[in-house]
mmCIF file of C-alpha atoms and ligand atoms in Angstrom:
data_model
loop_
_atom_site.group_PDB
_atom_site.id
_atom_site.type_symbol
_atom_site.label_atom_id
_atom_site.label_comp_id
_atom_site.label_asym_id
_atom_site.label_seq_id
_atom_site.Cartn_x
_atom_site.Cartn_y
_atom_site.Cartn_z
ATOM 1 C CA MET A 918 1.519 -27.547 11.334
ATOM 2 C CA LEU A 919 2.119 -24.160 9.743
ATOM 3 C CA ALA A 920 1.053 -23.577 6.155
ATOM 4 C CA ALA A 921 3.736 -22.343 3.779
ATOM 5 C CA PRO A 922 3.394 -18.564 3.489
ATOM 6 C CA THR A 923 3.462 -18.668 -0.309
ATOM 7 C CA ALA A 924 0.316 -20.767 -0.224
ATOM 8 C CA LEU A 925 -1.697 -18.276 1.808
ATOM 9 C CA VAL A 926 -2.952 -16.162 -1.110
ATOM 10 C CA PRO A 927 -2.775 -16.209 -4.910
ATOM 11 C CA SER A 928 -0.850 -13.423 -6.651
ATOM 12 C CA GLU A 929 -4.031 -11.383 -7.198
ATOM 13 C CA PRO A 930 -6.062 -12.087 -4.080
ATOM 14 C CA THR A 931 -9.661 -11.052 -3.529
ATOM 15 C CA PRO A 932 -10.493 -9.051 -0.394
ATOM 16 C CA GLU A 933 -11.991 -12.224 1.080
ATOM 17 C CA GLN A 934 -8.782 -14.156 0.443
ATOM 18 C CA VAL A 935 -6.784 -11.331 2.041
ATOM 19 C CA GLY A 936 -9.037 -11.381 5.095
ATOM 20 C CA SER A 937 -8.816 -15.133 5.417
ATOM 21 C CA ALA A 938 -5.010 -15.170 5.049
ATOM 22 C CA LEU A 939 -4.601 -12.420 7.643
ATOM 23 C CA ALA A 940 -6.831 -14.310 10.068
ATOM 24 C CA THR A 941 -4.681 -17.423 9.536
ATOM 25 C CA ILE A 942 -1.524 -15.418 10.238
ATOM 26 C CA ALA A 943 -3.009 -13.784 13.318
ATOM 27 C CA ARG A 944 -3.868 -17.230 14.695
ATOM 28 C CA ALA A 945 -0.529 -18.805 13.755
ATOM 29 C CA SER A 946 1.361 -15.884 15.296
ATOM 30 C CA ASP A 947 -0.293 -16.404 18.667
ATOM 31 C CA GLY A 948 -1.389 -12.770 18.702
ATOM 32 C CA ARG A 949 1.877 -11.260 17.510
ATOM 33 C CA VAL A 950 0.146 -10.119 14.313
ATOM 34 C CA ARG A 951 -2.860 -8.009 15.262
ATOM 35 C CA LEU A 952 -5.673 -7.097 12.887
ATOM 36 C CA ARG A 953 -8.086 -4.210 12.679
ATOM 37 C CA ALA A 954 -9.988 -2.167 10.126
ATOM 38 C CA ILE A 955 -8.956 1.491 9.830
ATOM 39 C CA GLY A 956 -12.059 2.369 7.868
ATOM 40 C CA GLN A 957 -14.352 1.201 5.125
ATOM 41 C CA SER A 958 -14.319 1.508 1.375
ATOM 42 C CA ASN A 959 -17.221 3.198 -0.389
ATOM 43 C CA GLU A 960 -18.841 -0.218 -0.789
ATOM 44 C CA GLY A 961 -18.343 -1.034 2.860
ATOM 45 C CA ARG A 962 -15.374 -3.367 2.585
ATOM 46 C CA PRO A 963 -12.969 -3.218 5.527
ATOM 47 C CA LEU A 964 -9.710 -1.350 4.993
ATOM 48 C CA ARG A 965 -7.466 -3.911 6.620
ATOM 49 C CA LEU A 966 -4.516 -3.047 8.821
ATOM 50 C CA ALA A 967 -2.171 -5.705 10.179
ATOM 51 C CA THR A 968 0.359 -4.805 12.871
ATOM 52 C CA VAL A 969 3.411 -6.694 14.059
ATOM 53 C CA GLY A 970 5.790 -5.625 16.808
ATOM 54 C CA ARG A 971 5.436 -3.313 19.785
ATOM 55 C CA GLY A 972 8.608 -1.287 19.426
ATOM 56 C CA PRO A 973 9.024 2.497 19.516
ATOM 57 C CA THR A 974 9.984 2.982 15.849
ATOM 58 C CA ARG A 975 6.909 2.860 13.634
ATOM 59 C CA LEU A 976 6.810 1.781 10.001
ATOM 60 C CA LEU A 977 3.843 1.958 7.640
ATOM 61 C CA TYR A 978 3.606 -0.137 4.486
ATOM 62 C CA VAL A 979 0.698 0.356 2.064
ATOM 63 C CA THR A 980 -0.228 -2.014 -0.762
ATOM 64 C CA GLN A 981 -2.555 -1.900 -3.751
ATOM 65 C CA GLN A 982 -3.897 1.642 -3.613
ATOM 66 C CA HIS A 983 -4.442 1.056 -7.312
ATOM 67 C CA GLY A 984 -6.720 -1.973 -7.470
ATOM 68 C CA ASP A 985 -5.145 -3.322 -10.659
ATOM 69 C CA GLU A 986 -1.616 -3.331 -9.147
ATOM 70 C CA PRO A 987 -1.895 -6.346 -6.846
ATOM 71 C CA LEU A 988 1.551 -7.809 -6.176
ATOM 72 C CA GLY A 989 2.441 -5.785 -3.079
ATOM 73 C CA THR A 990 -0.468 -7.508 -1.338
ATOM 74 C CA PRO A 991 0.798 -11.123 -1.493
ATOM 75 C CA ALA A 992 4.248 -9.754 -0.583
ATOM 76 C CA ALA A 993 2.765 -8.131 2.520
ATOM 77 C CA ILE A 994 1.024 -11.374 3.486
ATOM 78 C CA GLN A 995 4.359 -13.188 3.230
ATOM 79 C CA ALA A 996 6.166 -10.460 5.178
ATOM 80 C CA LEU A 997 3.595 -10.483 7.974
ATOM 81 C CA TRP A 998 3.999 -14.221 8.253
ATOM 82 C CA ALA A 999 7.793 -14.022 8.181
ATOM 83 C CA LEU A 1000 7.958 -11.277 10.817
ATOM 84 C CA GLY A 1001 5.124 -12.385 13.059
ATOM 85 C CA VAL A 1002 4.883 -16.164 13.125
ATOM 86 C CA PRO A 1003 8.436 -17.354 13.947
ATOM 87 C CA ASP A 1004 9.620 -16.537 17.459
ATOM 88 C CA SER A 1005 13.405 -16.653 17.267
ATOM 89 C CA ALA A 1006 15.697 -14.311 19.188
ATOM 90 C CA TRP A 1007 16.067 -12.200 16.032
ATOM 91 C CA HIS A 1008 12.295 -11.951 15.654
ATOM 92 C CA ARG A 1009 11.858 -10.937 19.268
ATOM 93 C CA TRP A 1010 14.621 -8.336 18.895
ATOM 94 C CA LEU A 1011 13.043 -6.903 15.728
ATOM 95 C CA ARG A 1012 9.562 -6.752 17.260
ATOM 96 C CA SER A 1013 10.950 -5.058 20.375
ATOM 97 C CA ARG A 1014 12.368 -2.270 18.208
ATOM 98 C CA LEU A 1015 9.616 -1.778 15.645
ATOM 99 C CA THR A 1016 5.890 -1.497 15.274
ATOM 100 C CA ILE A 1017 5.136 -2.312 11.642
ATOM 101 C CA ASP A 1018 1.691 -1.411 10.333
ATOM 102 C CA VAL A 1019 0.609 -2.715 6.951
ATOM 103 C CA VAL A 1020 -2.440 -1.441 5.096
ATOM 104 C CA VAL A 1021 -3.059 -4.599 3.124
ATOM 105 C CA GLN A 1022 -4.935 -3.928 -0.135
ATOM 106 C CA ALA A 1023 -5.839 -0.279 0.425
ATOM 107 C CA ASN A 1024 -8.330 -0.322 -2.467
ATOM 108 C CA PRO A 1025 -10.485 -3.446 -2.117
ATOM 109 C CA ASP A 1026 -13.301 -2.049 -4.311
ATOM 110 C CA GLY A 1027 -10.788 -1.419 -7.105
ATOM 111 C CA ALA A 1028 -9.256 -4.855 -6.548
ATOM 112 C CA VAL A 1029 -12.540 -6.677 -7.163
ATOM 113 C CA ARG A 1030 -12.964 -4.682 -10.396
ATOM 114 C CA ASP A 1031 -9.302 -4.912 -11.440
ATOM 115 C CA GLN A 1032 -9.335 -1.119 -11.802
ATOM 116 C CA ARG A 1033 -7.006 1.689 -10.772
ATOM 117 C CA TRP A 1034 -9.631 3.863 -9.049
ATOM 118 C CA ASN A 1035 -11.786 3.276 -6.023
ATOM 119 C CA HIS A 1036 -15.509 2.694 -6.613
ATOM 120 C CA ASP A 1037 -17.421 5.971 -6.534
ATOM 121 C CA PRO A 1038 -19.813 6.619 -9.441
ATOM 122 C CA SER A 1039 -20.301 10.193 -8.161
ATOM 123 C CA ALA A 1040 -16.584 10.998 -8.481
ATOM 124 C CA THR A 1041 -15.870 14.327 -10.174
ATOM 125 C CA GLY A 1042 -12.997 16.755 -10.535
ATOM 126 C CA GLU A 1043 -9.284 16.376 -10.860
ATOM 127 C CA PHE A 1044 -7.884 12.838 -10.381
ATOM 128 C CA ALA A 1045 -11.368 11.321 -10.774
ATOM 129 C CA GLN A 1046 -12.554 8.978 -13.493
ATOM 130 C CA PRO A 1047 -16.152 10.170 -13.933
ATOM 131 C CA GLY A 1048 -18.661 7.436 -13.216
ATOM 132 C CA VAL A 1049 -15.914 5.135 -11.919
ATOM 133 C CA GLY A 1050 -14.068 6.549 -8.925
ATOM 134 C CA TYR A 1051 -11.099 8.440 -7.555
ATOM 135 C CA ASP A 1052 -7.386 7.791 -7.865
ATOM 136 C CA ILE A 1053 -6.705 7.113 -4.186
ATOM 137 C CA ASN A 1054 -3.028 7.931 -4.613
ATOM 138 C CA ARG A 1055 -3.761 11.554 -5.463
ATOM 139 C CA PHE A 1056 -5.784 12.231 -2.302
ATOM 140 C CA HIS A 1057 -3.186 12.155 0.474
ATOM 141 C CA ASN A 1058 -2.674 15.907 0.269
ATOM 142 C CA PRO A 1059 -1.627 17.063 3.750
ATOM 143 C CA LEU A 1060 -2.804 20.592 2.884
ATOM 144 C CA THR A 1061 -6.426 19.419 2.455
ATOM 145 C CA PRO A 1062 -8.464 19.183 5.674
ATOM 146 C CA ILE A 1063 -9.176 15.468 6.094
ATOM 147 C CA GLU A 1064 -12.921 16.035 6.467
ATOM 148 C CA GLU A 1065 -12.944 17.654 3.010
ATOM 149 C CA ASN A 1066 -11.157 14.712 1.419
ATOM 150 C CA PRO A 1067 -13.721 12.805 -0.717
ATOM 151 C CA VAL A 1068 -11.847 9.486 -0.709
ATOM 152 C CA PRO A 1069 -12.448 7.213 2.304
ATOM 153 C CA GLU A 1070 -9.438 4.992 1.560
ATOM 154 C CA SER A 1071 -7.069 7.995 1.528
ATOM 155 C CA ARG A 1072 -8.696 9.476 4.622
ATOM 156 C CA ALA A 1073 -8.171 6.226 6.522
ATOM 157 C CA VAL A 1074 -4.445 6.086 5.696
ATOM 158 C CA LEU A 1075 -3.978 9.780 6.510
ATOM 159 C CA ARG A 1076 -5.773 9.408 9.827
ATOM 160 C CA TRP A 1077 -3.656 6.388 10.696
ATOM 161 C CA TRP A 1078 -0.514 8.342 9.814
ATOM 162 C CA HIS A 1079 -1.556 11.180 12.126
ATOM 163 C CA ALA A 1080 -2.414 8.737 14.927
ATOM 164 C CA THR A 1081 0.941 6.917 14.713
ATOM 165 C CA ARG A 1082 3.449 9.280 13.014
ATOM 166 C CA PRO A 1083 5.554 6.539 11.415
ATOM 167 C CA ALA A 1084 9.254 7.179 10.806
ATOM 168 C CA VAL A 1085 9.024 5.281 7.519
ATOM 169 C CA VAL A 1086 6.279 4.917 4.901
ATOM 170 C CA VAL A 1087 6.640 2.610 1.880
ATOM 171 C CA ASP A 1088 3.929 2.472 -0.780
ATOM 172 C CA TYR A 1089 3.819 -0.537 -3.149
ATOM 173 C CA HIS A 1090 2.554 -0.157 -6.734
ATOM 174 C CA MET A 1091 3.013 -1.667 -10.204
ATOM 175 C CA GLN A 1092 4.152 -0.156 -13.483
ATOM 176 C CA GLY A 1093 4.419 -1.272 -17.124
ATOM 177 C CA ARG A 1094 7.523 -2.731 -18.780
ATOM 178 C CA TYR A 1095 10.678 -0.728 -19.524
ATOM 179 C CA LEU A 1096 13.979 -1.461 -21.212
ATOM 180 C CA GLN A 1097 17.334 -0.083 -20.089
ATOM 181 C CA PRO A 1098 20.005 1.129 -22.529
ATOM 182 C CA ASP A 1099 22.062 -1.970 -21.683
ATOM 183 C CA GLY A 1100 19.248 -4.184 -22.978
ATOM 184 C CA ARG A 1101 18.098 -5.400 -19.560
ATOM 185 C CA GLU A 1102 14.515 -4.948 -18.466
ATOM 186 C CA THR A 1103 13.608 -2.867 -15.421
ATOM 187 C CA THR A 1104 11.928 -5.126 -12.873
ATOM 188 C CA ALA A 1105 11.229 -2.416 -10.290
ATOM 189 C CA SER A 1106 11.482 1.356 -9.962
ATOM 190 C CA ILE A 1107 11.687 3.422 -6.795
ATOM 191 C CA LEU A 1108 11.471 7.098 -5.841
ATOM 192 C CA TRP A 1109 11.653 9.252 -2.715
ATOM 193 C CA PRO A 1110 9.655 12.466 -2.081
ATOM 194 C CA THR A 1111 10.228 15.097 -4.744
ATOM 195 C CA SER A 1112 7.657 17.676 -3.660
ATOM 196 C CA PRO A 1113 9.236 21.083 -2.977
ATOM 197 C CA LEU A 1114 7.105 21.132 0.195
ATOM 198 C CA ALA A 1115 9.000 18.183 1.706
ATOM 199 C CA GLY A 1116 11.585 19.233 4.274
ATOM 200 C CA ALA A 1117 15.272 18.638 3.633
ATOM 201 C CA ASP A 1118 15.577 16.152 6.490
ATOM 202 C CA ALA A 1119 12.648 14.022 5.291
ATOM 203 C CA VAL A 1120 14.025 14.041 1.740
ATOM 204 C CA THR A 1121 17.450 12.967 3.012
ATOM 205 C CA ARG A 1122 15.909 10.087 4.937
ATOM 206 C CA GLY A 1123 13.748 9.161 1.951
ATOM 207 C CA ARG A 1124 16.872 8.997 -0.180
ATOM 208 C CA GLN A 1125 18.582 6.802 2.436
ATOM 209 C CA LEU A 1126 15.539 4.526 2.375
ATOM 210 C CA ALA A 1127 15.811 4.383 -1.421
ATOM 211 C CA VAL A 1128 19.505 3.482 -1.265
ATOM 212 C CA ARG A 1129 18.854 0.725 1.247
ATOM 213 C CA ASN A 1130 15.972 -0.630 -0.839
ATOM 214 C CA TYR A 1131 17.983 -0.434 -4.057
ATOM 215 C CA THR A 1132 20.762 -2.499 -2.513
ATOM 216 C CA ALA A 1133 18.464 -5.110 -0.982
ATOM 217 C CA MET A 1134 16.245 -5.474 -4.030
ATOM 218 C CA THR A 1135 19.274 -5.730 -6.326
ATOM 219 C CA TYR A 1136 21.499 -8.048 -4.333
ATOM 220 C CA LEU A 1137 19.015 -10.071 -2.298
ATOM 221 C CA ALA A 1138 16.137 -10.301 -4.779
ATOM 222 C CA GLY A 1139 18.023 -10.065 -8.085
ATOM 223 C CA ALA A 1140 15.915 -7.120 -9.216
ATOM 224 C CA ASN A 1141 16.956 -4.619 -11.895
ATOM 225 C CA VAL A 1142 16.022 -1.392 -10.116
ATOM 226 C CA THR A 1143 15.714 2.039 -11.710
ATOM 227 C CA ARG A 1144 14.541 5.476 -10.619
ATOM 228 C CA TYR A 1145 10.813 6.089 -11.083
ATOM 229 C CA PRO A 1146 10.065 9.295 -13.017
ATOM 230 C CA GLY A 1147 7.385 10.529 -10.613
ATOM 231 C CA GLY A 1148 5.844 13.974 -10.277
ATOM 232 C CA ASP A 1149 6.003 16.571 -7.527
ATOM 233 C CA TYR A 1150 2.309 16.748 -6.567
ATOM 234 C CA GLU A 1151 1.914 16.680 -2.791
ATOM 235 C CA GLY A 1152 -1.266 14.553 -2.949
ATOM 236 C CA ILE A 1153 0.740 11.482 -3.995
ATOM 237 C CA ALA A 1154 1.437 9.316 -0.938
ATOM 238 C CA ARG A 1155 5.196 9.250 -1.616
ATOM 239 C CA ASN A 1156 5.238 13.060 -1.473
ATOM 240 C CA ALA A 1157 2.519 13.578 1.133
ATOM 241 C CA TYR A 1158 4.152 11.492 3.848
ATOM 242 C CA GLY A 1159 7.488 13.138 3.058
ATOM 243 C CA VAL A 1160 5.866 16.541 3.474
ATOM 244 C CA LEU A 1161 4.501 15.322 6.811
ATOM 245 C CA GLY A 1162 8.016 14.293 7.845
ATOM 246 C CA SER A 1163 8.338 10.533 7.260
ATOM 247 C CA ALA A 1164 11.096 8.851 5.292
ATOM 248 C CA SER A 1165 8.910 7.921 2.341
ATOM 249 C CA LEU A 1166 9.417 5.620 -0.631
ATOM 250 C CA LEU A 1167 7.451 4.499 -3.655
ATOM 251 C CA VAL A 1168 8.144 0.987 -4.954
ATOM 252 C CA GLU A 1169 6.815 0.135 -8.432
ATOM 253 C CA LEU A 1170 7.016 -3.520 -9.488
ATOM 254 C CA SER A 1171 7.018 -4.025 -13.255
ATOM 255 C CA ASN A 1172 4.112 -5.975 -14.713
ATOM 256 C CA LEU A 1173 6.128 -8.956 -15.969
ATOM 257 C CA PRO A 1174 4.910 -12.245 -17.524
ATOM 258 C CA PRO A 1175 3.351 -14.866 -15.214
ATOM 259 C CA GLU A 1176 6.510 -16.932 -14.817
ATOM 260 C CA GLN A 1177 8.236 -13.892 -13.273
ATOM 261 C CA VAL A 1178 5.424 -13.004 -10.855
ATOM 262 C CA PRO A 1179 6.870 -14.985 -7.919
ATOM 263 C CA ALA A 1180 10.171 -13.112 -8.305
ATOM 264 C CA GLN A 1181 8.301 -9.801 -8.369
ATOM 265 C CA ILE A 1182 6.459 -10.672 -5.162
ATOM 266 C CA ARG A 1183 9.814 -11.677 -3.667
ATOM 267 C CA THR A 1184 11.283 -8.268 -4.576
ATOM 268 C CA ALA A 1185 8.576 -6.476 -2.582
ATOM 269 C CA PHE A 1186 8.931 -8.997 0.256
ATOM 270 C CA VAL A 1187 12.693 -8.330 0.398
ATOM 271 C CA SER A 1188 12.016 -4.581 0.383
ATOM 272 C CA MET A 1189 9.671 -4.969 3.348
ATOM 273 C CA LEU A 1190 12.115 -7.080 5.363
ATOM 274 C CA ALA A 1191 15.210 -5.039 4.493
ATOM 275 C CA THR A 1192 13.427 -1.817 5.415
ATOM 276 C CA ALA A 1193 12.445 -3.349 8.751
ATOM 277 C CA GLN A 1194 15.949 -4.660 9.449
ATOM 278 C CA GLY A 1195 17.518 -1.298 8.552
ATOM 279 C CA ALA A 1196 15.062 0.613 10.733
ATOM 280 C CA ALA A 1197 15.587 -1.776 13.648
ATOM 281 C CA ASP A 1198 19.409 -1.734 13.597
ATOM 282 C CA ARG A 1199 19.497 1.890 12.302
ATOM 283 C CA THR A 1200 21.776 1.040 9.377
ATOM 284 C CA LEU A 1201 19.078 2.677 7.255
ATOM 285 C CA TRP A 1202 20.298 6.044 8.489
ATOM 286 C CA LYS A 1203 23.942 5.291 7.741
ATOM 287 C CA ALA A 1204 23.379 5.021 3.988
ATOM 288 C CA ASP A 1205 24.804 7.881 1.924
ATOM 289 C CA PRO A 1206 21.771 9.792 0.634
ATOM 290 C CA ALA A 1207 23.823 11.019 -2.350
ATOM 291 C CA ASP A 1208 24.012 7.409 -3.570
ATOM 292 C CA ALA A 1209 20.349 7.726 -4.570
ATOM 293 C CA ASP A 1210 21.525 9.797 -7.536
ATOM 294 C CA ALA A 1211 23.401 6.751 -8.834
ATOM 295 C CA ILE A 1212 20.158 4.778 -9.265
ATOM 296 C CA PRO A 1213 19.783 4.705 -13.065
ATOM 297 C CA ALA A 1214 16.923 6.507 -14.747
ATOM 298 C CA ARG A 1215 14.120 4.274 -16.042
ATOM 299 C CA GLY A 1216 14.429 3.589 -19.755
ATOM 300 C CA PRO A 1217 11.732 3.749 -22.449
ATOM 301 C CA SER A 1218 8.678 1.496 -22.606
ATOM 302 C CA LEU A 1219 9.316 -1.991 -23.882
ATOM 303 C CA PRO A 1220 8.020 -2.162 -27.453
ATOM 304 C CA GLY A 1221 4.917 -4.268 -27.169
HETATM 305 ZN ZN1 ZN B 2341 -0.040 2.685 -8.820
#
């Protein structure tokens, strides 16, 4: 008897709960979901990677680089179940086309502290919180030699990227609450690479990925999606993996009240499945990249 995927982890799982859920999925999938650690956090926690599929097109999803932004993690657990456990003709087709790697909870030390940064009391310099740790999502800079990168979580993801060269990278985060001019609340924001170092082809494919995600999140998950006002720094994963040549996307789920958390997890789950479907049947690359400009700008913060 298979457990319902929604029951596998709570919305803000501990690293132990993530490990246990992944082990359950690996068992239930009869080996179709494979697990490994791609490194260790500063406190020695495993940086968990789950892989489904053996196809030639590689995808990389990353969740919870910021420890206090958890909801991509339960979405990834659900997606791994949904893609790896059933064995229908569609599933076999998808897994023959794609290899999907998921870094599940990239910042376990931050997760246990409910903090943005990793845990490194010696952290200093730009993008560090002194005495606390580093902002992992500012240390993917492809111009920095990996051995000089002080952040083990970022190094592990970068090394995995270089070992696998995924066509697509999607990075799942959370943001605050924002109101649109029409009075509706943003439930998710997305953005493609904006670094001037990213090549035109990678930016085009990132925009196509954004268009596909906008459509799926809006019409399949009922999300109100806006454009994230992100910066151009090449150390941000969204930019870094675009600079390296992947179609890259940032997904930011808004931090909504508890009754809306399941819908937020569902939005990320739909993003993960729609991205996989579009990469497998190549409809992803038929989207009009110019349509990304029609994604509305994010409005001001909700008065709180
Ligand atoms: Zn974040």
